[in-house]
């Protein structure tokens, strides 16, 4: 019996008896029970009622390729789309995938066992209506032509969110998706290939959906989730994924032409730090100043006592001064 079939039965949030599930899947009640107990490992809370059966209270709105593709405008530029229940990391999967020129590979998962964040951190990835998405694309102009791509990705994400009625978040340099100082999501770009020739870029996006308490305690920074921003209304994740893929495909298809320069104004419109006092940590050094947007390459600009200073990626981190 496969896990996906079992979850599809339970997705309606109604009670189903062990006998009924066994009959539908062609397995014994004992086999059903073993599989049901495995759902806890995914972080799903299964409710059992004597003489009635089992349910996942609230049901599940599972990701489904057949509901994603038809909603896309650029589906013809998307090669393979994998929709997975559980994976180590969607970025890892995308890095290992084959990508054909002019066609994206993409995968989304319901949960990740080893979700990766920036600066070697872990991305907490429970099975809880979140978005874990990676898209791979082959670029030919060398790695330097990808400067600012992660900032432009932040803009693409906000446009996709806006299309689903979530228009309140902003961007915290370089590409955190934030609302009211709390992190909603992030971007991790990983590259493989040649410095000056063909290279594959994997754009990984994580957006908190409806974080369960157990996972929330694992996150050591202020966070928020889509459920909170949507005022507890449910989000159509398949529609959101379709829009994210469209925005990303539009981004990667054209990026080699003008790079970040054409995205800068849009990024500045979403800048959540503009005018705030910040300290930028660069190794042991701490530079204090006022955030003044980004330059045409995506570097952070800081007004300091010594004039405007710019900071590229790397280990720069920002903390508002209290
Ligand atoms: C950050 O630290 O802000 C970036 C988080 C990126 C997480 C996403 S989830 C989908 C993709 N797969 C991963 O392992 N990481 C990225």
PDB file of N, CA, C and O in Angstrom, residues 206-268:
ATOM      1  N   UNK A 206      11.217  28.225   0.376  1.00  0.00           N
ATOM      2  CA  UNK A 206      10.456  27.678   1.498  1.00  0.00           C
ATOM      3  C   UNK A 206       9.509  28.742   2.019  1.00  0.00           C
ATOM      4  O   UNK A 206       9.916  29.890   2.251  1.00  0.00           O
ATOM      5  N   UNK A 207       8.223  28.410   2.153  1.00  0.00           N
ATOM      6  CA  UNK A 207       7.242  29.347   2.729  1.00  0.00           C
ATOM      7  C   UNK A 207       6.496  28.608   3.829  1.00  0.00           C
ATOM      8  O   UNK A 207       5.944  27.519   3.584  1.00  0.00           O
ATOM      9  N   UNK A 208       6.487  29.177   5.029  1.00  0.00           N
ATOM     10  CA  UNK A 208       5.761  28.537   6.131  1.00  0.00           C
ATOM     11  C   UNK A 208       4.267  28.569   5.823  1.00  0.00           C
ATOM     12  O   UNK A 208       3.723  29.624   5.504  1.00  0.00           O
ATOM     13  N   UNK A 209       3.606  27.415   5.975  1.00  0.00           N
ATOM     14  CA  UNK A 209       2.179  27.345   5.674  1.00  0.00           C
ATOM     15  C   UNK A 209       1.327  27.545   6.911  1.00  0.00           C
ATOM     16  O   UNK A 209       0.692  28.583   7.095  1.00  0.00           O
ATOM     17  N   UNK A 210       1.315  26.535   7.747  1.00  0.00           N
ATOM     18  CA  UNK A 210       0.561  26.600   9.005  1.00  0.00           C
ATOM     19  C   UNK A 210       1.386  25.781   9.981  1.00  0.00           C
ATOM     20  O   UNK A 210       1.154  24.600  10.154  1.00  0.00           O
ATOM     21  N   UNK A 211       2.377  26.432  10.575  1.00  0.00           N
ATOM     22  CA  UNK A 211       3.343  25.661  11.359  1.00  0.00           C
ATOM     23  C   UNK A 211       2.722  25.110  12.638  1.00  0.00           C
ATOM     24  O   UNK A 211       2.142  25.845  13.424  1.00  0.00           O
ATOM     25  N   UNK A 212       2.851  23.787  12.850  1.00  0.00           N
ATOM     26  CA  UNK A 212       2.357  23.219  14.108  1.00  0.00           C
ATOM     27  C   UNK A 212       3.260  23.635  15.265  1.00  0.00           C
ATOM     28  O   UNK A 212       4.442  23.938  15.064  1.00  0.00           O
ATOM     29  N   UNK A 213       2.700  23.654  16.489  1.00  0.00           N
ATOM     30  CA  UNK A 213       3.465  24.121  17.652  1.00  0.00           C
ATOM     31  C   UNK A 213       4.808  23.411  17.794  1.00  0.00           C
ATOM     32  O   UNK A 213       5.822  24.024  18.090  1.00  0.00           O
ATOM     33  N   UNK A 214       4.795  22.088  17.555  1.00  0.00           N
ATOM     34  CA  UNK A 214       6.024  21.308  17.752  1.00  0.00           C
ATOM     35  C   UNK A 214       7.148  21.816  16.863  1.00  0.00           C
ATOM     36  O   UNK A 214       8.307  21.875  17.270  1.00  0.00           O
ATOM     37  N   UNK A 215       6.822  22.208  15.638  1.00  0.00           N
ATOM     38  CA  UNK A 215       7.861  22.699  14.726  1.00  0.00           C
ATOM     39  C   UNK A 215       8.229  24.128  15.059  1.00  0.00           C
ATOM     40  O   UNK A 215       9.387  24.537  14.931  1.00  0.00           O
ATOM     41  N   UNK A 216       7.226  24.890  15.480  1.00  0.00           N
ATOM     42  CA  UNK A 216       7.473  26.300  15.761  1.00  0.00           C
ATOM     43  C   UNK A 216       8.559  26.461  16.816  1.00  0.00           C
ATOM     44  O   UNK A 216       9.378  27.378  16.740  1.00  0.00           O
ATOM     45  N   UNK A 217       8.600  25.563  17.785  1.00  0.00           N
ATOM     46  CA  UNK A 217       9.598  25.703  18.848  1.00  0.00           C
ATOM     47  C   UNK A 217      11.017  25.452  18.333  1.00  0.00           C
ATOM     48  O   UNK A 217      11.989  25.803  18.975  1.00  0.00           O
ATOM     49  N   UNK A 218      11.126  24.810  17.154  1.00  0.00           N
ATOM     50  CA  UNK A 218      12.468  24.544  16.594  1.00  0.00           C
ATOM     51  C   UNK A 218      13.038  25.769  15.880  1.00  0.00           C
ATOM     52  O   UNK A 218      14.190  25.784  15.491  1.00  0.00           O
ATOM     53  N   UNK A 219      12.197  26.764  15.643  1.00  0.00           N
ATOM     54  CA  UNK A 219      12.671  27.937  14.886  1.00  0.00           C
ATOM     55  C   UNK A 219      13.085  29.025  15.874  1.00  0.00           C
ATOM     56  O   UNK A 219      12.280  29.444  16.706  1.00  0.00           O
ATOM     57  N   UNK A 220      14.353  29.459  15.765  1.00  0.00           N
ATOM     58  CA  UNK A 220      14.852  30.361  16.800  1.00  0.00           C
ATOM     59  C   UNK A 220      14.826  31.836  16.403  1.00  0.00           C
ATOM     60  O   UNK A 220      15.528  32.651  16.973  1.00  0.00           O
ATOM     61  N   UNK A 221      14.041  32.173  15.387  1.00  0.00           N
ATOM     62  CA  UNK A 221      13.880  33.590  15.031  1.00  0.00           C
ATOM     63  C   UNK A 221      12.376  33.876  14.962  1.00  0.00           C
ATOM     64  O   UNK A 221      11.580  32.952  14.817  1.00  0.00           O
ATOM     65  N   UNK A 222      11.985  35.158  15.062  1.00  0.00           N
ATOM     66  CA  UNK A 222      10.554  35.447  14.937  1.00  0.00           C
ATOM     67  C   UNK A 222      10.048  35.003  13.559  1.00  0.00           C
ATOM     68  O   UNK A 222      10.690  35.286  12.545  1.00  0.00           O
ATOM     69  N   UNK A 223       8.924  34.286  13.528  1.00  0.00           N
ATOM     70  CA  UNK A 223       8.419  33.747  12.259  1.00  0.00           C
ATOM     71  C   UNK A 223       6.929  34.003  12.147  1.00  0.00           C
ATOM     72  O   UNK A 223       6.235  34.293  13.116  1.00  0.00           O
ATOM     73  N   UNK A 224       6.439  33.878  10.935  1.00  0.00           N
ATOM     74  CA  UNK A 224       4.997  33.895  10.720  1.00  0.00           C
ATOM     75  C   UNK A 224       4.679  32.869   9.639  1.00  0.00           C
ATOM     76  O   UNK A 224       5.572  32.225   9.098  1.00  0.00           O
ATOM     77  N   UNK A 225       3.395  32.674   9.361  1.00  0.00           N
ATOM     78  CA  UNK A 225       3.042  31.700   8.324  1.00  0.00           C
ATOM     79  C   UNK A 225       1.884  32.200   7.465  1.00  0.00           C
ATOM     80  O   UNK A 225       1.224  33.198   7.795  1.00  0.00           O
ATOM     81  N   UNK A 226       1.655  31.505   6.347  1.00  0.00           N
ATOM     82  CA  UNK A 226       0.619  31.932   5.400  1.00  0.00           C
ATOM     83  C   UNK A 226      -0.749  31.940   6.055  1.00  0.00           C
ATOM     84  O   UNK A 226      -1.578  32.812   5.790  1.00  0.00           O
ATOM     85  N   UNK A 227      -0.974  30.959   6.934  1.00  0.00           N
ATOM     86  CA  UNK A 227      -2.281  30.864   7.596  1.00  0.00           C
ATOM     87  C   UNK A 227      -2.562  32.150   8.383  1.00  0.00           C
ATOM     88  O   UNK A 227      -3.658  32.708   8.332  1.00  0.00           O
ATOM     89  N   UNK A 228      -1.552  32.636   9.089  1.00  0.00           N
ATOM     90  CA  UNK A 228      -1.724  33.865   9.875  1.00  0.00           C
ATOM     91  C   UNK A 228      -1.994  35.046   8.949  1.00  0.00           C
ATOM     92  O   UNK A 228      -2.908  35.846   9.187  1.00  0.00           O
ATOM     93  N   UNK A 229      -1.195  35.151   7.873  1.00  0.00           N
ATOM     94  CA  UNK A 229      -1.361  36.302   6.979  1.00  0.00           C
ATOM     95  C   UNK A 229      -2.697  36.271   6.247  1.00  0.00           C
ATOM     96  O   UNK A 229      -3.241  37.309   5.877  1.00  0.00           O
ATOM     97  N   UNK A 230      -3.216  35.054   6.032  1.00  0.00           N
ATOM     98  CA  UNK A 230      -4.493  34.957   5.314  1.00  0.00           C
ATOM     99  C   UNK A 230      -5.658  35.041   6.284  1.00  0.00           C
ATOM    100  O   UNK A 230      -6.802  34.777   5.900  1.00  0.00           O
ATOM    101  N   UNK A 231      -5.384  35.388   7.548  1.00  0.00           N
ATOM    102  CA  UNK A 231      -6.445  35.495   8.549  1.00  0.00           C
ATOM    103  C   UNK A 231      -7.161  34.177   8.743  1.00  0.00           C
ATOM    104  O   UNK A 231      -8.382  34.134   8.840  1.00  0.00           O
ATOM    105  N   UNK A 232      -6.378  33.086   8.743  1.00  0.00           N
ATOM    106  CA  UNK A 232      -6.887  31.725   8.944  1.00  0.00           C
ATOM    107  C   UNK A 232      -7.678  31.160   7.762  1.00  0.00           C
ATOM    108  O   UNK A 232      -8.119  30.024   7.813  1.00  0.00           O
ATOM    109  N   UNK A 233      -7.850  31.960   6.696  1.00  0.00           N
ATOM    110  CA  UNK A 233      -8.528  31.406   5.505  1.00  0.00           C
ATOM    111  C   UNK A 233      -7.580  30.398   4.858  1.00  0.00           C
ATOM    112  O   UNK A 233      -6.364  30.533   4.978  1.00  0.00           O
ATOM    113  N   UNK A 234      -8.139  29.396   4.187  1.00  0.00           N
ATOM    114  CA  UNK A 234      -7.228  28.403   3.607  1.00  0.00           C
ATOM    115  C   UNK A 234      -6.658  28.927   2.290  1.00  0.00           C
ATOM    116  O   UNK A 234      -7.302  29.685   1.559  1.00  0.00           O
ATOM    117  N   UNK A 235      -5.425  28.509   2.038  1.00  0.00           N
ATOM    118  CA  UNK A 235      -4.726  28.950   0.836  1.00  0.00           C
ATOM    119  C   UNK A 235      -4.773  27.795  -0.153  1.00  0.00           C
ATOM    120  O   UNK A 235      -4.547  26.654   0.240  1.00  0.00           O
ATOM    121  N   UNK A 236      -5.039  28.083  -1.408  1.00  0.00           N
ATOM    122  CA  UNK A 236      -4.991  27.038  -2.429  1.00  0.00           C
ATOM    123  C   UNK A 236      -3.522  26.870  -2.834  1.00  0.00           C
ATOM    124  O   UNK A 236      -2.986  27.618  -3.649  1.00  0.00           O
ATOM    125  N   UNK A 237      -2.862  25.880  -2.210  1.00  0.00           N
ATOM    126  CA  UNK A 237      -1.425  25.726  -2.442  1.00  0.00           C
ATOM    127  C   UNK A 237      -1.121  25.334  -3.884  1.00  0.00           C
ATOM    128  O   UNK A 237      -0.081  25.688  -4.429  1.00  0.00           O
ATOM    129  N   UNK A 238      -2.014  24.565  -4.519  1.00  0.00           N
ATOM    130  CA  UNK A 238      -1.743  24.182  -5.905  1.00  0.00           C
ATOM    131  C   UNK A 238      -1.738  25.418  -6.800  1.00  0.00           C
ATOM    132  O   UNK A 238      -0.887  25.546  -7.683  1.00  0.00           O
ATOM    133  N   UNK A 239      -2.679  26.336  -6.544  1.00  0.00           N
ATOM    134  CA  UNK A 239      -2.713  27.579  -7.330  1.00  0.00           C
ATOM    135  C   UNK A 239      -1.468  28.416  -7.045  1.00  0.00           C
ATOM    136  O   UNK A 239      -0.867  29.007  -7.950  1.00  0.00           O
ATOM    137  N   UNK A 240      -1.062  28.453  -5.762  1.00  0.00           N
ATOM    138  CA  UNK A 240       0.124  29.238  -5.406  1.00  0.00           C
ATOM    139  C   UNK A 240       1.383  28.648  -6.055  1.00  0.00           C
ATOM    140  O   UNK A 240       2.220  29.384  -6.591  1.00  0.00           O
ATOM    141  N   UNK A 241       1.501  27.326  -6.035  1.00  0.00           N
ATOM    142  CA  UNK A 241       2.674  26.694  -6.660  1.00  0.00           C
ATOM    143  C   UNK A 241       2.678  26.985  -8.165  1.00  0.00           C
ATOM    144  O   UNK A 241       3.724  27.308  -8.741  1.00  0.00           O
ATOM    145  N   UNK A 242       1.507  26.911  -8.807  1.00  0.00           N
ATOM    146  CA  UNK A 242       1.435  27.195 -10.254  1.00  0.00           C
ATOM    147  C   UNK A 242       1.940  28.609 -10.531  1.00  0.00           C
ATOM    148  O   UNK A 242       2.724  28.847 -11.449  1.00  0.00           O
ATOM    149  N   UNK A 243       1.526  29.546  -9.690  1.00  0.00           N
ATOM    150  CA  UNK A 243       1.916  30.944  -9.890  1.00  0.00           C
ATOM    151  C   UNK A 243       3.408  31.129  -9.595  1.00  0.00           C
ATOM    152  O   UNK A 243       4.103  31.861 -10.309  1.00  0.00           O
ATOM    153  N   UNK A 244       3.895  30.471  -8.550  1.00  0.00           N
ATOM    154  CA  UNK A 244       5.332  30.564  -8.243  1.00  0.00           C
ATOM    155  C   UNK A 244       6.148  30.026  -9.426  1.00  0.00           C
ATOM    156  O   UNK A 244       7.144  30.629  -9.831  1.00  0.00           O
ATOM    157  N   UNK A 245       5.727  28.900  -9.978  1.00  0.00           N
ATOM    158  CA  UNK A 245       6.474  28.321 -11.100  1.00  0.00           C
ATOM    159  C   UNK A 245       6.435  29.250 -12.307  1.00  0.00           C
ATOM    160  O   UNK A 245       7.459  29.460 -12.968  1.00  0.00           O
ATOM    161  N   UNK A 246       5.273  29.840 -12.589  1.00  0.00           N
ATOM    162  CA  UNK A 246       5.190  30.789 -13.707  1.00  0.00           C
ATOM    163  C   UNK A 246       6.130  31.976 -13.505  1.00  0.00           C
ATOM    164  O   UNK A 246       6.861  32.377 -14.410  1.00  0.00           O
ATOM    165  N   UNK A 247       6.091  32.543 -12.298  1.00  0.00           N
ATOM    166  CA  UNK A 247       6.945  33.712 -12.016  1.00  0.00           C
ATOM    167  C   UNK A 247       8.422  33.331 -12.134  1.00  0.00           C
ATOM    168  O   UNK A 247       9.229  34.096 -12.662  1.00  0.00           O
ATOM    169  N   UNK A 248       8.784  32.149 -11.626  1.00  0.00           N
ATOM    170  CA  UNK A 248      10.190  31.727 -11.673  1.00  0.00           C
ATOM    171  C   UNK A 248      10.626  31.456 -13.111  1.00  0.00           C
ATOM    172  O   UNK A 248      11.741  31.807 -13.509  1.00  0.00           O
ATOM    173  N   UNK A 249       9.750  30.834 -13.890  1.00  0.00           N
ATOM    174  CA  UNK A 249      10.120  30.536 -15.283  1.00  0.00           C
ATOM    175  C   UNK A 249      10.294  31.838 -16.063  1.00  0.00           C
ATOM    176  O   UNK A 249      11.239  31.992 -16.843  1.00  0.00           O
ATOM    177  N   UNK A 250       9.399  32.812 -15.820  1.00  0.00           N
ATOM    178  CA  UNK A 250       9.551  34.114 -16.490  1.00  0.00           C
ATOM    179  C   UNK A 250      10.884  34.749 -16.077  1.00  0.00           C
ATOM    180  O   UNK A 250      11.609  35.314 -16.905  1.00  0.00           O
ATOM    181  N   UNK A 251      11.229  34.605 -14.810  1.00  0.00           N
ATOM    182  CA  UNK A 251      12.479  35.187 -14.296  1.00  0.00           C
ATOM    183  C   UNK A 251      13.706  34.529 -14.944  1.00  0.00           C
ATOM    184  O   UNK A 251      14.564  35.224 -15.504  1.00  0.00           O
ATOM    185  N   UNK A 252      13.790  33.210 -14.885  1.00  0.00           N
ATOM    186  CA  UNK A 252      15.014  32.546 -15.367  1.00  0.00           C
ATOM    187  C   UNK A 252      15.142  32.622 -16.885  1.00  0.00           C
ATOM    188  O   UNK A 252      16.254  32.663 -17.419  1.00  0.00           O
ATOM    189  N   UNK A 253      14.011  32.659 -17.598  1.00  0.00           N
ATOM    190  CA  UNK A 253      14.093  32.695 -19.076  1.00  0.00           C
ATOM    191  C   UNK A 253      14.767  33.962 -19.574  1.00  0.00           C
ATOM    192  O   UNK A 253      15.407  33.964 -20.611  1.00  0.00           O
ATOM    193  N   UNK A 254      14.587  35.072 -18.847  1.00  0.00           N
ATOM    194  CA  UNK A 254      15.083  36.372 -19.333  1.00  0.00           C
ATOM    195  C   UNK A 254      16.312  36.885 -18.593  1.00  0.00           C
ATOM    196  O   UNK A 254      16.889  37.880 -18.998  1.00  0.00           O
ATOM    197  N   UNK A 255      16.669  36.241 -17.510  1.00  0.00           N
ATOM    198  CA  UNK A 255      17.647  36.859 -16.609  1.00  0.00           C
ATOM    199  C   UNK A 255      19.008  37.114 -17.271  1.00  0.00           C
ATOM    200  O   UNK A 255      19.696  38.082 -16.940  1.00  0.00           O
ATOM    201  N   UNK A 256      19.387  36.247 -18.236  1.00  0.00           N
ATOM    202  CA  UNK A 256      20.701  36.404 -18.872  1.00  0.00           C
ATOM    203  C   UNK A 256      20.788  37.730 -19.639  1.00  0.00           C
ATOM    204  O   UNK A 256      21.872  38.215 -19.927  1.00  0.00           O
ATOM    205  N   UNK A 257      19.631  38.321 -19.993  1.00  0.00           N
ATOM    206  CA  UNK A 257      19.695  39.526 -20.825  1.00  0.00           C
ATOM    207  C   UNK A 257      20.162  40.766 -20.067  1.00  0.00           C
ATOM    208  O   UNK A 257      21.129  41.389 -20.438  1.00  0.00           O
ATOM    209  N   UNK A 258      19.454  41.097 -18.953  1.00  0.00           N
ATOM    210  CA  UNK A 258      19.854  42.332 -18.249  1.00  0.00           C
ATOM    211  C   UNK A 258      20.127  42.136 -16.776  1.00  0.00           C
ATOM    212  O   UNK A 258      20.450  43.077 -16.070  1.00  0.00           O
ATOM    213  N   UNK A 259      19.980  40.909 -16.306  1.00  0.00           N
ATOM    214  CA  UNK A 259      20.289  40.624 -14.911  1.00  0.00           C
ATOM    215  C   UNK A 259      19.417  41.407 -13.944  1.00  0.00           C
ATOM    216  O   UNK A 259      18.268  41.747 -14.247  1.00  0.00           O
ATOM    217  N   UNK A 260      19.990  41.748 -12.790  1.00  0.00           N
ATOM    218  CA  UNK A 260      19.204  42.355 -11.709  1.00  0.00           C
ATOM    219  C   UNK A 260      18.726  43.774 -12.028  1.00  0.00           C
ATOM    220  O   UNK A 260      17.756  44.253 -11.443  1.00  0.00           O
ATOM    221  N   UNK A 261      19.428  44.440 -12.969  1.00  0.00           N
ATOM    222  CA  UNK A 261      19.104  45.858 -13.238  1.00  0.00           C
ATOM    223  C   UNK A 261      17.601  46.065 -13.467  1.00  0.00           C
ATOM    224  O   UNK A 261      17.023  47.039 -12.968  1.00  0.00           O
ATOM    225  N   UNK A 262      16.953  45.149 -14.182  1.00  0.00           N
ATOM    226  CA  UNK A 262      15.528  45.354 -14.476  1.00  0.00           C
ATOM    227  C   UNK A 262      14.625  44.989 -13.291  1.00  0.00           C
ATOM    228  O   UNK A 262      13.432  45.244 -13.316  1.00  0.00           O
ATOM    229  N   UNK A 263      15.204  44.382 -12.270  1.00  0.00           N
ATOM    230  CA  UNK A 263      14.411  43.967 -11.103  1.00  0.00           C
ATOM    231  C   UNK A 263      14.562  44.922  -9.926  1.00  0.00           C
ATOM    232  O   UNK A 263      13.821  44.862  -8.954  1.00  0.00           O
ATOM    233  N   UNK A 264      15.579  45.794 -10.031  1.00  0.00           N
ATOM    234  CA  UNK A 264      15.934  46.616  -8.860  1.00  0.00           C
ATOM    235  C   UNK A 264      14.766  47.470  -8.356  1.00  0.00           C
ATOM    236  O   UNK A 264      14.467  47.472  -7.159  1.00  0.00           O
ATOM    237  N   UNK A 265      14.093  48.159  -9.266  1.00  0.00           N
ATOM    238  CA  UNK A 265      13.004  49.050  -8.827  1.00  0.00           C
ATOM    239  C   UNK A 265      11.913  48.270  -8.101  1.00  0.00           C
ATOM    240  O   UNK A 265      11.390  48.715  -7.079  1.00  0.00           O
ATOM    241  N   UNK A 266      11.586  47.104  -8.656  1.00  0.00           N
ATOM    242  CA  UNK A 266      10.537  46.296  -8.025  1.00  0.00           C
ATOM    243  C   UNK A 266      11.003  45.842  -6.642  1.00  0.00           C
ATOM    244  O   UNK A 266      10.233  45.841  -5.671  1.00  0.00           O
ATOM    245  N   UNK A 267      12.296  45.479  -6.543  1.00  0.00           N
ATOM    246  CA  UNK A 267      12.826  45.048  -5.236  1.00  0.00           C
ATOM    247  C   UNK A 267      12.708  46.190  -4.226  1.00  0.00           C
ATOM    248  O   UNK A 267      12.284  45.986  -3.084  1.00  0.00           O
ATOM    249  N   UNK A 268      13.071  47.411  -4.676  1.00  0.00           N
ATOM    250  CA  UNK A 268      13.031  48.560  -3.760  1.00  0.00           C
ATOM    251  C   UNK A 268      11.606  48.835  -3.274  1.00  0.00           C
ATOM    252  O   UNK A 268      11.398  49.246  -2.134  1.00  0.00           O
TER     253      UNK A 268
END
